[in-house]
């Protein structure tokens, strides 16, 4: 089975909702980064902050691209509404994980500061 691309002016190329794919890929990338670097990030603070920032930015990208994709799908009749919704939900989960990680890091640093002062 061969894979061919549609010419730019064809109906098939116009029916594609690229923002929905961007939204889903951002969530997949955040899951890949989060799953692959969780243990090293837990042992090294700068890596934890970088890990958290990447997941947060991927989540924001997924949310924004998902909303754009749903709007385009509704107005232009494009495909990908469910994929965009999955990207939005996954994006919010990524943001939640990043915020909870930040709270854990701040709590751990605060707890260590209290232990050192006493």
JSON list of C-alpha atoms in Angstrom, two decimals:
[
{"chain": "A", "resi": 1, "resn": "UNK", "atom": "CA", "xyz": [0.00, 0.00, 0.00]},
{"chain": "A", "resi": 2, "resn": "UNK", "atom": "CA", "xyz": [1.59, 3.26, -1.05]},
{"chain": "A", "resi": 3, "resn": "UNK", "atom": "CA", "xyz": [1.19, 6.55, 0.74]},
{"chain": "A", "resi": 4, "resn": "UNK", "atom": "CA", "xyz": [0.63, 9.56, -1.47]},
{"chain": "A", "resi": 5, "resn": "UNK", "atom": "CA", "xyz": [0.15, 13.18, -0.61]},
{"chain": "A", "resi": 6, "resn": "UNK", "atom": "CA", "xyz": [-2.73, 15.22, -1.91]},
{"chain": "A", "resi": 7, "resn": "UNK", "atom": "CA", "xyz": [-2.03, 18.24, -4.09]},
{"chain": "A", "resi": 8, "resn": "UNK", "atom": "CA", "xyz": [-2.44, 21.56, -2.22]},
{"chain": "A", "resi": 9, "resn": "UNK", "atom": "CA", "xyz": [-5.66, 22.54, -4.01]},
{"chain": "A", "resi": 10, "resn": "UNK", "atom": "CA", "xyz": [-7.48, 19.23, -3.67]},
{"chain": "A", "resi": 11, "resn": "UNK", "atom": "CA", "xyz": [-10.51, 18.66, -1.47]},
{"chain": "A", "resi": 12, "resn": "UNK", "atom": "CA", "xyz": [-8.70, 16.07, 0.65]},
{"chain": "A", "resi": 13, "resn": "UNK", "atom": "CA", "xyz": [-5.92, 18.51, 1.59]},
{"chain": "A", "resi": 14, "resn": "UNK", "atom": "CA", "xyz": [-8.49, 21.14, 2.56]},
{"chain": "A", "resi": 15, "resn": "UNK", "atom": "CA", "xyz": [-10.32, 18.73, 4.88]},
{"chain": "A", "resi": 16, "resn": "UNK", "atom": "CA", "xyz": [-7.25, 18.18, 7.06]},
{"chain": "A", "resi": 17, "resn": "UNK", "atom": "CA", "xyz": [-7.21, 19.77, 10.53]},
{"chain": "A", "resi": 18, "resn": "UNK", "atom": "CA", "xyz": [-3.53, 20.22, 11.34]},
{"chain": "A", "resi": 19, "resn": "UNK", "atom": "CA", "xyz": [-4.19, 21.95, 14.67]},
{"chain": "A", "resi": 20, "resn": "UNK", "atom": "CA", "xyz": [-5.85, 18.78, 15.99]},
{"chain": "A", "resi": 21, "resn": "UNK", "atom": "CA", "xyz": [-2.74, 16.76, 15.20]},
{"chain": "A", "resi": 22, "resn": "UNK", "atom": "CA", "xyz": [-0.50, 19.40, 16.80]},
{"chain": "A", "resi": 23, "resn": "UNK", "atom": "CA", "xyz": [-2.63, 19.26, 19.94]},
{"chain": "A", "resi": 24, "resn": "UNK", "atom": "CA", "xyz": [-2.40, 15.47, 20.18]},
{"chain": "A", "resi": 25, "resn": "UNK", "atom": "CA", "xyz": [1.32, 15.37, 19.38]},
{"chain": "A", "resi": 26, "resn": "UNK", "atom": "CA", "xyz": [2.04, 17.94, 22.10]},
{"chain": "A", "resi": 27, "resn": "UNK", "atom": "CA", "xyz": [0.38, 15.69, 24.67]},
{"chain": "A", "resi": 28, "resn": "UNK", "atom": "CA", "xyz": [2.23, 12.64, 23.38]},
{"chain": "A", "resi": 29, "resn": "UNK", "atom": "CA", "xyz": [5.55, 14.51, 23.54]},
{"chain": "A", "resi": 30, "resn": "UNK", "atom": "CA", "xyz": [4.80, 15.66, 27.10]},
{"chain": "A", "resi": 31, "resn": "UNK", "atom": "CA", "xyz": [4.02, 12.07, 28.10]},
{"chain": "A", "resi": 32, "resn": "UNK", "atom": "CA", "xyz": [7.24, 10.89, 26.45]},
{"chain": "A", "resi": 33, "resn": "UNK", "atom": "CA", "xyz": [9.31, 13.53, 28.25]},
{"chain": "A", "resi": 34, "resn": "UNK", "atom": "CA", "xyz": [7.51, 12.96, 31.54]},
{"chain": "A", "resi": 35, "resn": "UNK", "atom": "CA", "xyz": [7.76, 9.20, 31.48]},
{"chain": "A", "resi": 36, "resn": "UNK", "atom": "CA", "xyz": [11.35, 9.02, 30.35]},
{"chain": "A", "resi": 37, "resn": "UNK", "atom": "CA", "xyz": [12.83, 11.54, 32.75]},
{"chain": "A", "resi": 38, "resn": "UNK", "atom": "CA", "xyz": [10.82, 11.17, 35.94]},
{"chain": "A", "resi": 39, "resn": "UNK", "atom": "CA", "xyz": [13.43, 9.27, 37.96]},
{"chain": "A", "resi": 40, "resn": "UNK", "atom": "CA", "xyz": [16.47, 11.36, 36.95]},
{"chain": "A", "resi": 41, "resn": "UNK", "atom": "CA", "xyz": [14.40, 14.51, 37.49]},
{"chain": "A", "resi": 42, "resn": "UNK", "atom": "CA", "xyz": [13.52, 13.41, 41.00]},
{"chain": "A", "resi": 43, "resn": "UNK", "atom": "CA", "xyz": [17.21, 13.21, 41.86]},
{"chain": "A", "resi": 44, "resn": "UNK", "atom": "CA", "xyz": [18.44, 16.47, 40.30]},
{"chain": "A", "resi": 45, "resn": "UNK", "atom": "CA", "xyz": [16.64, 19.81, 40.87]},
{"chain": "A", "resi": 46, "resn": "UNK", "atom": "CA", "xyz": [17.55, 21.66, 37.62]},
{"chain": "A", "resi": 47, "resn": "UNK", "atom": "CA", "xyz": [16.39, 18.66, 35.62]},
{"chain": "A", "resi": 48, "resn": "UNK", "atom": "CA", "xyz": [13.15, 18.64, 37.59]},
{"chain": "A", "resi": 49, "resn": "UNK", "atom": "CA", "xyz": [12.52, 22.29, 36.77]},
{"chain": "A", "resi": 50, "resn": "UNK", "atom": "CA", "xyz": [13.32, 21.71, 33.09]},
{"chain": "A", "resi": 51, "resn": "UNK", "atom": "CA", "xyz": [11.09, 18.63, 33.00]},
{"chain": "A", "resi": 52, "resn": "UNK", "atom": "CA", "xyz": [8.27, 20.60, 34.59]},
{"chain": "A", "resi": 53, "resn": "UNK", "atom": "CA", "xyz": [8.69, 23.53, 32.17]},
{"chain": "A", "resi": 54, "resn": "UNK", "atom": "CA", "xyz": [8.62, 21.27, 29.10]},
{"chain": "A", "resi": 55, "resn": "UNK", "atom": "CA", "xyz": [5.50, 19.48, 30.27]},
{"chain": "A", "resi": 56, "resn": "UNK", "atom": "CA", "xyz": [3.82, 22.80, 31.14]},
{"chain": "A", "resi": 57, "resn": "UNK", "atom": "CA", "xyz": [4.63, 24.31, 27.71]},
{"chain": "A", "resi": 58, "resn": "UNK", "atom": "CA", "xyz": [3.45, 21.17, 25.93]},
{"chain": "A", "resi": 59, "resn": "UNK", "atom": "CA", "xyz": [0.21, 21.32, 27.91]},
{"chain": "A", "resi": 60, "resn": "UNK", "atom": "CA", "xyz": [-0.39, 24.97, 27.01]},
{"chain": "A", "resi": 61, "resn": "UNK", "atom": "CA", "xyz": [0.39, 24.21, 23.35]},
{"chain": "A", "resi": 62, "resn": "UNK", "atom": "CA", "xyz": [-2.04, 21.29, 23.38]},
{"chain": "A", "resi": 63, "resn": "UNK", "atom": "CA", "xyz": [-4.80, 23.39, 24.96]},
{"chain": "A", "resi": 64, "resn": "UNK", "atom": "CA", "xyz": [-4.43, 26.27, 22.53]},
{"chain": "A", "resi": 65, "resn": "UNK", "atom": "CA", "xyz": [-4.08, 24.09, 19.43]},
{"chain": "A", "resi": 66, "resn": "UNK", "atom": "CA", "xyz": [-7.01, 21.95, 20.56]},
{"chain": "A", "resi": 67, "resn": "UNK", "atom": "CA", "xyz": [-9.30, 24.94, 20.92]},
{"chain": "A", "resi": 68, "resn": "UNK", "atom": "CA", "xyz": [-8.22, 26.28, 17.52]},
{"chain": "A", "resi": 69, "resn": "UNK", "atom": "CA", "xyz": [-8.82, 22.85, 15.98]},
{"chain": "A", "resi": 70, "resn": "UNK", "atom": "CA", "xyz": [-12.29, 22.55, 17.47]},
{"chain": "A", "resi": 71, "resn": "UNK", "atom": "CA", "xyz": [-13.17, 26.02, 16.24]},
{"chain": "A", "resi": 72, "resn": "UNK", "atom": "CA", "xyz": [-11.92, 25.22, 12.72]},
{"chain": "A", "resi": 73, "resn": "UNK", "atom": "CA", "xyz": [-13.72, 21.89, 12.72]},
{"chain": "A", "resi": 74, "resn": "UNK", "atom": "CA", "xyz": [-16.97, 23.54, 13.70]},
{"chain": "A", "resi": 75, "resn": "UNK", "atom": "CA", "xyz": [-16.77, 26.49, 11.31]},
{"chain": "A", "resi": 76, "resn": "UNK", "atom": "CA", "xyz": [-15.16, 24.84, 8.29]},
{"chain": "A", "resi": 77, "resn": "UNK", "atom": "CA", "xyz": [-16.47, 21.31, 8.70]},
{"chain": "A", "resi": 78, "resn": "UNK", "atom": "CA", "xyz": [-13.04, 19.77, 9.12]},
{"chain": "A", "resi": 79, "resn": "UNK", "atom": "CA", "xyz": [-12.23, 16.44, 10.72]},
{"chain": "A", "resi": 80, "resn": "UNK", "atom": "CA", "xyz": [-10.49, 16.02, 14.07]},
{"chain": "A", "resi": 81, "resn": "UNK", "atom": "CA", "xyz": [-12.95, 17.33, 16.66]},
{"chain": "A", "resi": 82, "resn": "UNK", "atom": "CA", "xyz": [-12.49, 14.30, 18.90]},
{"chain": "A", "resi": 83, "resn": "UNK", "atom": "CA", "xyz": [-8.72, 14.38, 18.49]},
{"chain": "A", "resi": 84, "resn": "UNK", "atom": "CA", "xyz": [-8.74, 18.07, 19.40]},
{"chain": "A", "resi": 85, "resn": "UNK", "atom": "CA", "xyz": [-10.86, 17.35, 22.49]},
{"chain": "A", "resi": 86, "resn": "UNK", "atom": "CA", "xyz": [-8.43, 14.62, 23.52]},
{"chain": "A", "resi": 87, "resn": "UNK", "atom": "CA", "xyz": [-5.62, 17.15, 23.10]},
{"chain": "A", "resi": 88, "resn": "UNK", "atom": "CA", "xyz": [-7.42, 19.70, 25.27]},
{"chain": "A", "resi": 89, "resn": "UNK", "atom": "CA", "xyz": [-8.06, 17.18, 28.05]},
{"chain": "A", "resi": 90, "resn": "UNK", "atom": "CA", "xyz": [-4.51, 15.84, 27.84]},
{"chain": "A", "resi": 91, "resn": "UNK", "atom": "CA", "xyz": [-3.17, 19.39, 27.87]},
{"chain": "A", "resi": 92, "resn": "UNK", "atom": "CA", "xyz": [-5.01, 20.20, 31.08]},
{"chain": "A", "resi": 93, "resn": "UNK", "atom": "CA", "xyz": [-3.66, 17.01, 32.63]},
{"chain": "A", "resi": 94, "resn": "UNK", "atom": "CA", "xyz": [-0.13, 18.07, 31.63]},
{"chain": "A", "resi": 95, "resn": "UNK", "atom": "CA", "xyz": [-0.64, 21.50, 33.20]},
{"chain": "A", "resi": 96, "resn": "UNK", "atom": "CA", "xyz": [-1.96, 19.84, 36.37]},
{"chain": "A", "resi": 97, "resn": "UNK", "atom": "CA", "xyz": [1.07, 17.54, 36.57]},
{"chain": "A", "resi": 98, "resn": "UNK", "atom": "CA", "xyz": [3.43, 20.49, 36.11]},
{"chain": "A", "resi": 99, "resn": "UNK", "atom": "CA", "xyz": [1.69, 22.55, 38.80]},
{"chain": "A", "resi": 100, "resn": "UNK", "atom": "CA", "xyz": [1.66, 19.63, 41.25]},
{"chain": "A", "resi": 101, "resn": "UNK", "atom": "CA", "xyz": [5.36, 19.03, 40.56]},
{"chain": "A", "resi": 102, "resn": "UNK", "atom": "CA", "xyz": [6.08, 22.69, 41.24]},
{"chain": "A", "resi": 103, "resn": "UNK", "atom": "CA", "xyz": [4.15, 22.48, 44.51]},
{"chain": "A", "resi": 104, "resn": "UNK", "atom": "CA", "xyz": [6.12, 19.37, 45.51]},
{"chain": "A", "resi": 105, "resn": "UNK", "atom": "CA", "xyz": [9.45, 21.01, 44.70]},
{"chain": "A", "resi": 106, "resn": "UNK", "atom": "CA", "xyz": [8.57, 24.20, 46.58]},
{"chain": "A", "resi": 107, "resn": "UNK", "atom": "CA", "xyz": [7.31, 22.13, 49.53]},
{"chain": "A", "resi": 108, "resn": "UNK", "atom": "CA", "xyz": [10.45, 20.02, 49.61]},
{"chain": "A", "resi": 109, "resn": "UNK", "atom": "CA", "xyz": [12.72, 23.06, 49.46]},
{"chain": "A", "resi": 110, "resn": "UNK", "atom": "CA", "xyz": [10.62, 24.81, 52.12]},
{"chain": "A", "resi": 111, "resn": "UNK", "atom": "CA", "xyz": [10.71, 21.75, 54.35]},
{"chain": "A", "resi": 112, "resn": "UNK", "atom": "CA", "xyz": [14.46, 21.47, 54.01]},
{"chain": "A", "resi": 113, "resn": "UNK", "atom": "CA", "xyz": [14.83, 25.16, 54.84]},
{"chain": "A", "resi": 114, "resn": "UNK", "atom": "CA", "xyz": [12.81, 24.68, 58.01]},
{"chain": "A", "resi": 115, "resn": "UNK", "atom": "CA", "xyz": [14.92, 21.66, 58.98]},
{"chain": "A", "resi": 116, "resn": "UNK", "atom": "CA", "xyz": [18.16, 23.54, 58.38]},
{"chain": "A", "resi": 117, "resn": "UNK", "atom": "CA", "xyz": [17.06, 26.59, 60.41]},
{"chain": "A", "resi": 118, "resn": "UNK", "atom": "CA", "xyz": [16.00, 24.59, 63.45]}
]
